[in-house]
Short mmCIF file of C-alpha atoms in Angstrom, two decimals:
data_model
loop_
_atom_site.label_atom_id
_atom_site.label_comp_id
_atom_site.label_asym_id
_atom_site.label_seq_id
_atom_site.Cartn_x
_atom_site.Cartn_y
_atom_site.Cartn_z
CA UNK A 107 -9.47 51.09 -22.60
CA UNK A 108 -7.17 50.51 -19.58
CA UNK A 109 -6.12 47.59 -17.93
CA UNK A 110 -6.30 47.62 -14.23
CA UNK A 111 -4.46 44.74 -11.53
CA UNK A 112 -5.34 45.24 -7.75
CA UNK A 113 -3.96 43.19 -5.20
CA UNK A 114 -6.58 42.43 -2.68
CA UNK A 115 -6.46 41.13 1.03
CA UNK A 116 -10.13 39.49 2.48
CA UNK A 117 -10.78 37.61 5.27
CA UNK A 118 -13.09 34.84 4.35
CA UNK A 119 -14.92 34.36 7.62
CA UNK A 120 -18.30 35.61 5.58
CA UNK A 121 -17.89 34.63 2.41
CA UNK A 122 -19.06 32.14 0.54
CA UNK A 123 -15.72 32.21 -1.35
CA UNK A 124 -14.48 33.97 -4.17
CA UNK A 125 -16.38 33.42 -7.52
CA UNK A 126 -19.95 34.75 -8.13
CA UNK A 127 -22.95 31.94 -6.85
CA UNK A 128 -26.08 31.81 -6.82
CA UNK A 129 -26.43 31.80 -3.28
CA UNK A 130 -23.89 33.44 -0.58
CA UNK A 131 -22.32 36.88 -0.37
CA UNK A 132 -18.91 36.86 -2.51
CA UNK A 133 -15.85 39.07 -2.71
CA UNK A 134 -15.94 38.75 -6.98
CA UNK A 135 -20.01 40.33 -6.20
CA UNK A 136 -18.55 42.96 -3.41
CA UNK A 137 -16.04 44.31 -5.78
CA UNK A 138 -18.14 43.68 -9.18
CA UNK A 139 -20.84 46.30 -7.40
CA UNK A 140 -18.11 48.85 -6.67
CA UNK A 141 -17.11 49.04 -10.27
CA UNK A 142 -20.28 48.90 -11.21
CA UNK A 143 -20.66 52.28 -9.35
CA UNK A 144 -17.34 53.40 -10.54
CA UNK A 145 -18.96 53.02 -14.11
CA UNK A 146 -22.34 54.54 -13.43
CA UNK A 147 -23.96 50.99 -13.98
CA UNK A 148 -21.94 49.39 -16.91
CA UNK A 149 -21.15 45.84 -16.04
CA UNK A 150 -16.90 45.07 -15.21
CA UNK A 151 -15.98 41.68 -15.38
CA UNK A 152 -13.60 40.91 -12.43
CA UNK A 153 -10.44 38.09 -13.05
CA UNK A 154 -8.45 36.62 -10.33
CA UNK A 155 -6.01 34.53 -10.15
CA UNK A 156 -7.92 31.96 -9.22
CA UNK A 157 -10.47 31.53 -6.89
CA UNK A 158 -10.53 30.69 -3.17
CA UNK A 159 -13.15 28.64 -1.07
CA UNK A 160 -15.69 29.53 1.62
CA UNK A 161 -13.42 30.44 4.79
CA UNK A 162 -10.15 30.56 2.76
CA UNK A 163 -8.40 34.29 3.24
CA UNK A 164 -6.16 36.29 0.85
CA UNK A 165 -3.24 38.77 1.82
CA UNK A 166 -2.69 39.13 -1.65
CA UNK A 167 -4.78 37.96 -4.15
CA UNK A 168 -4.38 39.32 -7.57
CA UNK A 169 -7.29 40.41 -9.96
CA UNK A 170 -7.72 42.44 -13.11
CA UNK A 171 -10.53 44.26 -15.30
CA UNK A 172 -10.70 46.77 -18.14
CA UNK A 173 -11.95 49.93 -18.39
CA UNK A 174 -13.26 52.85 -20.32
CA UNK A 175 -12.21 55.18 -17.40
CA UNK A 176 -8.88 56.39 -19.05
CA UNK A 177 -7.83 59.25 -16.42
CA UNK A 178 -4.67 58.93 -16.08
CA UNK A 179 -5.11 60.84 -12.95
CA UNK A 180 -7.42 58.40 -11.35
CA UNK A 181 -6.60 56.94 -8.10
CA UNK A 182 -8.04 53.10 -8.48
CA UNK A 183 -7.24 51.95 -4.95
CA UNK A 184 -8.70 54.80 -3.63
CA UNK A 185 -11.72 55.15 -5.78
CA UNK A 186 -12.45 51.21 -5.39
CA UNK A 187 -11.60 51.08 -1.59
CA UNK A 188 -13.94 53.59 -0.64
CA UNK A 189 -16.51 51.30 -1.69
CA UNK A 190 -15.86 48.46 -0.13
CA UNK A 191 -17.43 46.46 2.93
CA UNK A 192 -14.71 45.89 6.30
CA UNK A 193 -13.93 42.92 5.20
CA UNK A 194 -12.59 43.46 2.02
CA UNK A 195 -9.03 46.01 1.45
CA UNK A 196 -7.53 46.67 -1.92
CA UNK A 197 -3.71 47.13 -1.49
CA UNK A 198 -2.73 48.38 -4.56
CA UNK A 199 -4.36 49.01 -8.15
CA UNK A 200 -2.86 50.26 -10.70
CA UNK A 201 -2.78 50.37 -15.07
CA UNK A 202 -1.23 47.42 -16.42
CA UNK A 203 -0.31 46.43 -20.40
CA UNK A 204 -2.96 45.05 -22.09
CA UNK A 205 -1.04 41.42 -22.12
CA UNK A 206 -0.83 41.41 -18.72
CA UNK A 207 -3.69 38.45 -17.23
CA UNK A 208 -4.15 37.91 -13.25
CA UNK A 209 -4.76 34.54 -14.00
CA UNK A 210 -2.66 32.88 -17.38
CA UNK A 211 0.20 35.51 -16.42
CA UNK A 212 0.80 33.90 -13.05
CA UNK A 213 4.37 32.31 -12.43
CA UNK A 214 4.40 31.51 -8.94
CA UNK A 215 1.52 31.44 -5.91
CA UNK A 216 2.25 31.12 -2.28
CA UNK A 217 -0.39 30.03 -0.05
CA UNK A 218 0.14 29.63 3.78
CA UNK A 219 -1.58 28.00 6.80
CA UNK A 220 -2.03 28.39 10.35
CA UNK A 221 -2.25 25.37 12.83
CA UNK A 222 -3.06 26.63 16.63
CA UNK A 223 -1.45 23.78 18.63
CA UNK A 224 -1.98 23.76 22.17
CA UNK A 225 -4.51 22.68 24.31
CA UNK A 226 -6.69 25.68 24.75
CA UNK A 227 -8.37 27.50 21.78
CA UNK A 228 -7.33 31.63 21.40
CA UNK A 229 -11.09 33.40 20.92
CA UNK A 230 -8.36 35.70 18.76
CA UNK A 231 -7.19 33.70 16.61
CA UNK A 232 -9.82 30.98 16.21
CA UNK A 233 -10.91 33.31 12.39
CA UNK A 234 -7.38 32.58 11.35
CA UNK A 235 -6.01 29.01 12.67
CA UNK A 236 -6.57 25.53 12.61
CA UNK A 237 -6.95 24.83 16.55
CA UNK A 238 -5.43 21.22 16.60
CA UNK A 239 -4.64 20.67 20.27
CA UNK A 240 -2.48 17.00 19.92
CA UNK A 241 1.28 16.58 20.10
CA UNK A 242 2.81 16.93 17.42
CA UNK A 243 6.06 15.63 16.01
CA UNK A 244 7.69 18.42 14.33
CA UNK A 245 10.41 16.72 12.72
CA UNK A 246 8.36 14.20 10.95
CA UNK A 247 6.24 16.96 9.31
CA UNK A 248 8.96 18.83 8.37
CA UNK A 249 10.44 15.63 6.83
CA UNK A 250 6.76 15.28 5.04
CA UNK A 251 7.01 19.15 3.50
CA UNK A 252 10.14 18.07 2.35
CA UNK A 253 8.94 15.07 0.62
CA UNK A 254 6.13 17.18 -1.25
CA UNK A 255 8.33 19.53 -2.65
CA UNK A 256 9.26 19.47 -6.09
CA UNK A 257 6.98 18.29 -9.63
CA UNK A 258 4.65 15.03 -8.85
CA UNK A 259 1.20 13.94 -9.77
CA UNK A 260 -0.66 15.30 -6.95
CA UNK A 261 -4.21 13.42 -7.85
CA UNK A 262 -4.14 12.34 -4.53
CA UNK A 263 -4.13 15.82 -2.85
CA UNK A 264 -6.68 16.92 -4.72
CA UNK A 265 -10.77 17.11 -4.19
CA UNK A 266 -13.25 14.51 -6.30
CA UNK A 267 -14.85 17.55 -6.60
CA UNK A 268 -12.65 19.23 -8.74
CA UNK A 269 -13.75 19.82 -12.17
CA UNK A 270 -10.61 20.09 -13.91
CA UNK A 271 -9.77 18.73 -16.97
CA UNK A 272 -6.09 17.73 -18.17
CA UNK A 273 -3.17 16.66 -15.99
CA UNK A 274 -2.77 16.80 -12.15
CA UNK A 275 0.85 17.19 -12.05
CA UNK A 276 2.40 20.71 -10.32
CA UNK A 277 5.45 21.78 -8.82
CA UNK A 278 6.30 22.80 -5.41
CA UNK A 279 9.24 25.18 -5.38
CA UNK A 280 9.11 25.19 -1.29
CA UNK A 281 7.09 23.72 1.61
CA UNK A 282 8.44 24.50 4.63
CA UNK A 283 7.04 24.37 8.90
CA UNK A 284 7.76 26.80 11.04
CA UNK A 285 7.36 26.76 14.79
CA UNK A 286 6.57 30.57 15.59
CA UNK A 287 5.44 30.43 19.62
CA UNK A 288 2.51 28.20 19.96
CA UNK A 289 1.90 28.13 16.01
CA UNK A 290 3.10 25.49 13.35
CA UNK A 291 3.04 28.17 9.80
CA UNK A 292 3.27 26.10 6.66
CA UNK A 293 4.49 27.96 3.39
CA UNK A 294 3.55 26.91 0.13
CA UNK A 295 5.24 27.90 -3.00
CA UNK A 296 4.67 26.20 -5.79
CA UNK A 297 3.39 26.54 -9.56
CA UNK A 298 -0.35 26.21 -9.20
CA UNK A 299 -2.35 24.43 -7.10
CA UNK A 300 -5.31 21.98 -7.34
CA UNK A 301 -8.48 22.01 -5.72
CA UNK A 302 -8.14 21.75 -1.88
CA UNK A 303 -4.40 20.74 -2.25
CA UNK A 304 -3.11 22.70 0.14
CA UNK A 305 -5.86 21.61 2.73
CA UNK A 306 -5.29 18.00 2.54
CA UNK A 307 -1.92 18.29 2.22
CA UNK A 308 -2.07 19.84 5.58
CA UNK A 309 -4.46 17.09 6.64
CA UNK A 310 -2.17 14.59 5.86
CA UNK A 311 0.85 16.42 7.75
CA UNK A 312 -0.99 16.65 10.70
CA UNK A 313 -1.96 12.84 10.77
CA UNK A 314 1.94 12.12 10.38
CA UNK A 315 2.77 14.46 12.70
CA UNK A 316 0.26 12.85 15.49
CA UNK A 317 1.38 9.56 14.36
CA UNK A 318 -1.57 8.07 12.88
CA UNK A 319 0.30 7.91 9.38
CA UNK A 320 4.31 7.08 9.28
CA UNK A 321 6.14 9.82 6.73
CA UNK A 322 7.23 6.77 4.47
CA UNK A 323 3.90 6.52 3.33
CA UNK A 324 4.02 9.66 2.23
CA UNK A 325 5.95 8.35 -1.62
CA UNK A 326 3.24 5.83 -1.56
CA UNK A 327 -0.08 8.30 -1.05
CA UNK A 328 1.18 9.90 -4.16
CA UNK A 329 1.54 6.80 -5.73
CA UNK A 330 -1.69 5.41 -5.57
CA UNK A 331 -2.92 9.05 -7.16
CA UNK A 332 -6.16 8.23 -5.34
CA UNK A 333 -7.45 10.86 -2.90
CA UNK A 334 -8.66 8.26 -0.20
CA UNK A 335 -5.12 7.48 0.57
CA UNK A 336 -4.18 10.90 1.85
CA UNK A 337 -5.51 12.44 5.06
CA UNK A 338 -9.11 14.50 5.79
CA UNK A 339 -9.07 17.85 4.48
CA UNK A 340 -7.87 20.78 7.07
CA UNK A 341 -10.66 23.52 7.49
CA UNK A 342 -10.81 26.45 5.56
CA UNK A 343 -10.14 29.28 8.31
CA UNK A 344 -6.38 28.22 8.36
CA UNK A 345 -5.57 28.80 4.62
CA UNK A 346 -4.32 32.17 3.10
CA UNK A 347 -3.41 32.79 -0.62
CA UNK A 348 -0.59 34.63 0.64
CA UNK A 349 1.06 36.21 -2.64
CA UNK A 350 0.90 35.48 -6.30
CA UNK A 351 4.22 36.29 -8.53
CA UNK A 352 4.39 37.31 -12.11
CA UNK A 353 7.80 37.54 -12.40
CA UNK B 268 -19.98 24.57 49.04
CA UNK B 269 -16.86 25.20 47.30
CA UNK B 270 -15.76 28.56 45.60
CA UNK B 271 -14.16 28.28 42.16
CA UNK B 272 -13.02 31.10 40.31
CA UNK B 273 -12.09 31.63 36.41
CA UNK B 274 -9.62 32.88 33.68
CA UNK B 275 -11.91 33.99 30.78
CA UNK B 276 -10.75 35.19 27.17
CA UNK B 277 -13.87 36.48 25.57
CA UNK B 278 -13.43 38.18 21.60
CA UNK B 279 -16.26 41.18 22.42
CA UNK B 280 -17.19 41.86 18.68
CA UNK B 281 -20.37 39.79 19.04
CA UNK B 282 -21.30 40.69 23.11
CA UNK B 283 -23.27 43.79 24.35
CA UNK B 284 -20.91 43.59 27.01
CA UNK B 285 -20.39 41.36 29.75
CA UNK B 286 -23.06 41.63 31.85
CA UNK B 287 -26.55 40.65 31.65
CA UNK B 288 -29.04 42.93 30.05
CA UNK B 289 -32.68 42.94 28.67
CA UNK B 290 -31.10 42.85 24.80
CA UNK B 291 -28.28 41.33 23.56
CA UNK B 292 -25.83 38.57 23.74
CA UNK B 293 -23.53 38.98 26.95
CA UNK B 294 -20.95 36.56 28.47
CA UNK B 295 -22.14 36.31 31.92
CA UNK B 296 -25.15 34.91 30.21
CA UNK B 297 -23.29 32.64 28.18
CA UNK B 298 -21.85 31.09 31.42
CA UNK B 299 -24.38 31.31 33.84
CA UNK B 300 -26.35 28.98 31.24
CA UNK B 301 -22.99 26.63 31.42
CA UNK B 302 -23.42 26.67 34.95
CA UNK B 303 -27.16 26.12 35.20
CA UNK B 304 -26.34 23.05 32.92
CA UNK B 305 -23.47 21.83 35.37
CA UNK B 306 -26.03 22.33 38.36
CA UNK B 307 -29.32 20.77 36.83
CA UNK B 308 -31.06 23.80 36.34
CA UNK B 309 -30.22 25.67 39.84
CA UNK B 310 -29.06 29.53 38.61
CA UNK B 311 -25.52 30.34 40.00
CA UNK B 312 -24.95 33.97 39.95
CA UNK B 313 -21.19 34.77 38.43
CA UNK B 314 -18.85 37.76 40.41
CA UNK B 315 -16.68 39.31 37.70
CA UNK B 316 -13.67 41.57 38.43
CA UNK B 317 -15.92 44.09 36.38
CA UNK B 318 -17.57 44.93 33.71
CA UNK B 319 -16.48 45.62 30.29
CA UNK B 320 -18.37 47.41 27.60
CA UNK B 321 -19.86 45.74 24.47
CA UNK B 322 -16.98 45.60 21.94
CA UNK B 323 -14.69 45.37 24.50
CA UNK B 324 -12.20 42.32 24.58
CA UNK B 325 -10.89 40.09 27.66
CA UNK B 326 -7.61 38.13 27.47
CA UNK B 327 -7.81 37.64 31.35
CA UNK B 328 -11.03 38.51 32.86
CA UNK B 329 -11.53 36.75 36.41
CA UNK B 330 -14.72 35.86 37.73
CA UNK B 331 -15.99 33.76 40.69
CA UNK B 332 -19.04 31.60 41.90
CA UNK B 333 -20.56 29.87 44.49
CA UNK B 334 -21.28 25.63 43.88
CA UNK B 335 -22.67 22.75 45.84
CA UNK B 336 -21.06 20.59 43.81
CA UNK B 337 -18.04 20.02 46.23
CA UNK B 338 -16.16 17.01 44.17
CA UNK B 339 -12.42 17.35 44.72
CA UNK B 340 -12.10 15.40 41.47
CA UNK B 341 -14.06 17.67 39.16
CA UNK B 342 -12.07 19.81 36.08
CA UNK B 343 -14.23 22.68 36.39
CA UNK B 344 -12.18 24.71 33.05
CA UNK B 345 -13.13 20.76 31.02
CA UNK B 346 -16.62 21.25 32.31
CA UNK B 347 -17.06 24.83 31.42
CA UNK B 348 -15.26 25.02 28.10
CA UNK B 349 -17.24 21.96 26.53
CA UNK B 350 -20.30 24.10 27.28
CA UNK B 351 -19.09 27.53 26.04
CA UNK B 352 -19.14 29.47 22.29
CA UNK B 353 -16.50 29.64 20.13
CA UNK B 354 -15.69 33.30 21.17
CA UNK B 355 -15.39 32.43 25.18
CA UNK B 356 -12.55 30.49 26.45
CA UNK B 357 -11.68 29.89 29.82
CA UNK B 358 -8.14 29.75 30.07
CA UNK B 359 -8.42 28.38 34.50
CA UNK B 360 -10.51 27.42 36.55
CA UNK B 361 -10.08 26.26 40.14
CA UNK B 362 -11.14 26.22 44.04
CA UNK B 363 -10.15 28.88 46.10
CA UNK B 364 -10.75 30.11 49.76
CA UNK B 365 -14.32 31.49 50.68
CA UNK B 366 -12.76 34.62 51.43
CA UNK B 367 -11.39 35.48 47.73
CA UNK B 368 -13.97 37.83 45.66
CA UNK B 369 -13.52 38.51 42.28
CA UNK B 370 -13.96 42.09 42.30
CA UNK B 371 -13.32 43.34 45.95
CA UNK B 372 -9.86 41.08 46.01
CA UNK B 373 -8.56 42.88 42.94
CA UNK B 374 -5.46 44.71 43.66
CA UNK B 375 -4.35 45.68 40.08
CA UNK B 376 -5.69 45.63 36.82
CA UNK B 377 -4.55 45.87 33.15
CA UNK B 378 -5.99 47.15 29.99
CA UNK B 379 -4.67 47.42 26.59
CA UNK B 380 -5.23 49.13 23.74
CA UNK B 381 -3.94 48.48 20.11
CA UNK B 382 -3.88 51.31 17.62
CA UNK B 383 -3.73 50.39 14.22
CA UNK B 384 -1.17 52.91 12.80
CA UNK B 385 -0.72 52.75 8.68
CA UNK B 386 -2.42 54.44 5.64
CA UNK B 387 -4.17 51.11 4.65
CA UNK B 388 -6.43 48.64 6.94
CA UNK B 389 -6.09 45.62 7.90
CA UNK B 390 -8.58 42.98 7.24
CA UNK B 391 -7.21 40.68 9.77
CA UNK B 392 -7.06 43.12 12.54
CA UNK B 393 -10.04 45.02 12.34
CA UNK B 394 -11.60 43.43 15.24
CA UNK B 395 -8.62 44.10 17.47
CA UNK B 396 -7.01 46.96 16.74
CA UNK B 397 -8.66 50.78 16.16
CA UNK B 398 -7.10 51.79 12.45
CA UNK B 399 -5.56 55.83 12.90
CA UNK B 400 -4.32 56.26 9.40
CA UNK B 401 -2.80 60.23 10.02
CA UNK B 402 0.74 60.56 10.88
CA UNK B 403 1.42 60.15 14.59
CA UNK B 404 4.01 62.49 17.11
CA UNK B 405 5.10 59.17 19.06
CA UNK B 406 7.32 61.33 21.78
CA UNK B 407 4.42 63.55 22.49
CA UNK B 408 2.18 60.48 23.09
CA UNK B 409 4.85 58.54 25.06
CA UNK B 410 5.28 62.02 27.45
CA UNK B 411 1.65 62.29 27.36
CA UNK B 412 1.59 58.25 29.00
CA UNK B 413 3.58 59.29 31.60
CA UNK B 414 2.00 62.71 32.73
CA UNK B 415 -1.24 60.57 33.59
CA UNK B 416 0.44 58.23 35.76
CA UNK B 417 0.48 58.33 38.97
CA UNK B 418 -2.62 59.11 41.43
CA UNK B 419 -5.02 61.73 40.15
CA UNK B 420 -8.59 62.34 40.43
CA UNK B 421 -9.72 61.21 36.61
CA UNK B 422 -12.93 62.93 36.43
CA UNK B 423 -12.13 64.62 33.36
CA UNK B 424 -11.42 60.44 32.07
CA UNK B 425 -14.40 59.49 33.09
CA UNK B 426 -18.10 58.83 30.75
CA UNK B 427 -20.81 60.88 31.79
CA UNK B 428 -23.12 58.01 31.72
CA UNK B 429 -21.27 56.46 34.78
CA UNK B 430 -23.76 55.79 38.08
CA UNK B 431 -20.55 55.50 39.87
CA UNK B 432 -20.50 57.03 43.31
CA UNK B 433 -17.74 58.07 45.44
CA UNK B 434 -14.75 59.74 44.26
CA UNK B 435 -13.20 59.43 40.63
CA UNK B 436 -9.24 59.54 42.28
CA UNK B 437 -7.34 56.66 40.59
CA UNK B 438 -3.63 55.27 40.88
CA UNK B 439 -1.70 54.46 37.47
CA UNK B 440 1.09 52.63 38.34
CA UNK B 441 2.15 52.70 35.06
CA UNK B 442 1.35 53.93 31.16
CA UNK B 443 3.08 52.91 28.17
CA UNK B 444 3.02 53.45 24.79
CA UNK B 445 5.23 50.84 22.56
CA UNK B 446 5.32 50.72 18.30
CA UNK B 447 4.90 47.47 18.01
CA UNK B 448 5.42 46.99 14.24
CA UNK B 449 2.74 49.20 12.79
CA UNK B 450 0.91 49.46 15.57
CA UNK B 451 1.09 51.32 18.90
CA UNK B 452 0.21 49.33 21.75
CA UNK B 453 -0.85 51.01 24.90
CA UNK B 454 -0.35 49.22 28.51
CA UNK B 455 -2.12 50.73 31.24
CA UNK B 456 -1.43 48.86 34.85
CA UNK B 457 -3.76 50.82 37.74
CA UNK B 458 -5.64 50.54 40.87
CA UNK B 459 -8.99 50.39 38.87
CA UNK B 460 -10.42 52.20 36.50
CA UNK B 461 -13.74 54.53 35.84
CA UNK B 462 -16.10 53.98 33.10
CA UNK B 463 -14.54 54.30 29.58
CA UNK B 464 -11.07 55.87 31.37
CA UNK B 465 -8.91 53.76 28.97
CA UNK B 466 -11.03 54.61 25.62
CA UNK B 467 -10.67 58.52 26.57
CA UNK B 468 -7.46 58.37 27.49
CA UNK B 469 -6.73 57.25 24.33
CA UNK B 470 -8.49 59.08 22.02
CA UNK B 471 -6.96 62.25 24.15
CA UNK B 472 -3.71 60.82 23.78
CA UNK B 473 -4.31 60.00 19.43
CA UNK B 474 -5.47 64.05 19.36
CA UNK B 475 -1.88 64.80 21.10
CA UNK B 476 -0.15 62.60 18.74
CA UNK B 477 -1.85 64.31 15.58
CA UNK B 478 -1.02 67.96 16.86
CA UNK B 479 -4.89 68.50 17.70
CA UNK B 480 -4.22 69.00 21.49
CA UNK B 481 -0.72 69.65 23.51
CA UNK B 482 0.75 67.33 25.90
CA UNK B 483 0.98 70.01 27.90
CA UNK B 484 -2.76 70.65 27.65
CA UNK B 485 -2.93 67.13 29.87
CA UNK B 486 -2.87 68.89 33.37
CA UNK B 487 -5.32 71.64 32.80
CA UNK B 488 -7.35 68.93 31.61
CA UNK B 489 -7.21 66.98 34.51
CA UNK B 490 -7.75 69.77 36.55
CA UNK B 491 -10.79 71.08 34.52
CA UNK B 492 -12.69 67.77 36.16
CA UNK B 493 -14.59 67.90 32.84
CA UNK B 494 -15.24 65.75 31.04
CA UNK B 495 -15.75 67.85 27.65
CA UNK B 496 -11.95 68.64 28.37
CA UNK B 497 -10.24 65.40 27.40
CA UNK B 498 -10.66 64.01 23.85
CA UNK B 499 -12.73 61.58 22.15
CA UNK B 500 -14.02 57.81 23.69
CA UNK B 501 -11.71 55.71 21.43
CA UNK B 502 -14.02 52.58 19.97
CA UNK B 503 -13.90 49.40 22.11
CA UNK B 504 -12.48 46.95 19.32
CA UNK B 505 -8.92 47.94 20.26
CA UNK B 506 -9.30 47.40 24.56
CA UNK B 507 -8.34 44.46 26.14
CA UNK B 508 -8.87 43.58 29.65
CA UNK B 509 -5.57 42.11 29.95
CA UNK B 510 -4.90 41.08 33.65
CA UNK B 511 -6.35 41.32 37.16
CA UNK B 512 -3.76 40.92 39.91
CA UNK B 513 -5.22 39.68 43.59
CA UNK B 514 -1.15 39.66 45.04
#
């Protein structure tokens, strides 16, 4: 038996997220079926490092498996991206130890997201941006990311749809804005992440930064650890799981 | 009646082109519905500066029509983009003199192309960019740019499918190629251009740069006025029509 980690890059534009459902394509299915060629039929059970919604996309999302393919002279990224659809690359895969987990291993993730903001949408971009054509008022977001960062409860920045059991607190190593040309790129580093965090998070930055929330009431959104308090949540096509560290 | 002419962006991965045909999507369509809409069901027939091929992308096609609709106060780009799909944007759109026509005014044009140069794809930029994993002779290409410019009869450039009449002599005022990161990006700036010129110029130019052909091979097959001569017709995803020029 050999453990194998791939880091994968999608973009989510036609997926119905990560994870396996009932109904939707998924990448977990895409790649699944490949090793299920790979392994003339015997079921592989994928693990990432956590899944991603409908319309999120990943530069580098982390997964693992085992197999009873021991070749030593096996080339995994090869063997596994010849199988997959255009939407779908595998950067890298290659034997890890047996201890190593895509998911309980992780130490860090970064996630990042793309805000479009001028007035008229790019046809080339509109996959991969939020288009949010208002002024915005850079320095108060940047005062917001810098408010975020750090370990708090984060109840508030998380979905009522999350199913998650135990506590909601999480640390933000780094949340910074970056103005690059007609783009406002948000990096997110931090120690996990709850459901939607990063997307209302960015919802909430985006109504301080147009002025419909002041940044003060940023301390007091994570207060109240009560979700209606912080802003809508951004759309998916914006959000990247950018990189996941193990070291 | 009041002639108003348009800045389009148009991503081409989900048009059969841009003009109107018995099958398929096709942006002329898409706007020429926009416009019947504007005019209360009268058709308005829409001049572009040319065609482009399905696949093909437009950062600045221009394009005219004819309107009764002669209010001074009216934001024809407002009026147009609330009616248009997410993958057509128009950038301008304003009055101009009876005498201006969108294709016969031209006076330049330019098309890019972006060549996807590394081992592994890219998710993000398969739509935009052709992916050439093999190894690439950058000088040869670059000398190969600049034996085509200048004023030559591109016959050997040109698809056999064309209906074109007249004579196939072009002016290139200028071809580049620039690495751009891991891409090559190709500029081509001309008088106008014959059917599918750009696409086999490129895919000529890609069988330079991998040793299959010579740069100096380039004037015997301009001279062979064949088109079985030149190389390959490159795949649309990575042309642009970039610019016209009327000045």
């Amino acid at each position: 038996m050999v453990r194998i980690a791939c880091v994968v890059s999608y973009d989510g534009t036609h997926f119905s997220g990560f994870q396996v459902q009932p109904n939707g394509r998924t990448v977990q299915e895409e790649i699944e079926k490949a090793l299920r060629k790979i392994h003339k039929g015997k079921e592989i059970r994928l693990h990432p490092s956590g899944r991603t919604d409908a319309g999120v996309h990943a530069r580098g999302q982390v997964l693992h498996f085992d197999s009873d393919l021991d070749n030593p002279n096996m080339d995994w990224r090869k063997a596994l991206q010849s199988l997959m659809p255009d939407d779908v690359v595998i950067q890298r895969a290659y034997p890890v130890s047996d201890d190593f987990h895509s998911r309980y291993s992780t130490k860090k993730k970064e996630y990042r997201y793309r805000v479009l903001n001028r007035d008229i949408p790019d046809v080339f971009r509109r996959g991969v941006t939020f288009h949010y054509p208002c002024k915005l008022n850079i320095e108060a977001i940047q005062e917001a990311c810098a408010l975020v960062e750090g370990t708090h409860d984060f109840t508030s920045f998380c979905s009522k749809k999350t199913t998650m059991k135990g506590d909601y607190v999480r640390t933000l190593y780094s949340v910074r804005c970056d103005v690059v040309e007609d783009e406002l790129v948000f990096t997110f580093i931090g120690s996990g992440f709850l459901y939607n965090m990063v997307r209302i998070l960015i919802g909430t930055f985006l109504e301080i930064g147009s002025g419909r929330k002041d940044v003060t009431d940023l301390k007091e959104i994570l207060a109240a650890k009560d979700r209606d308090q912080a802003g809508k949540t951004a759309p998916p096509q914006g959000l990247f799981l950018w990189n996941v560290d193990y070291l």
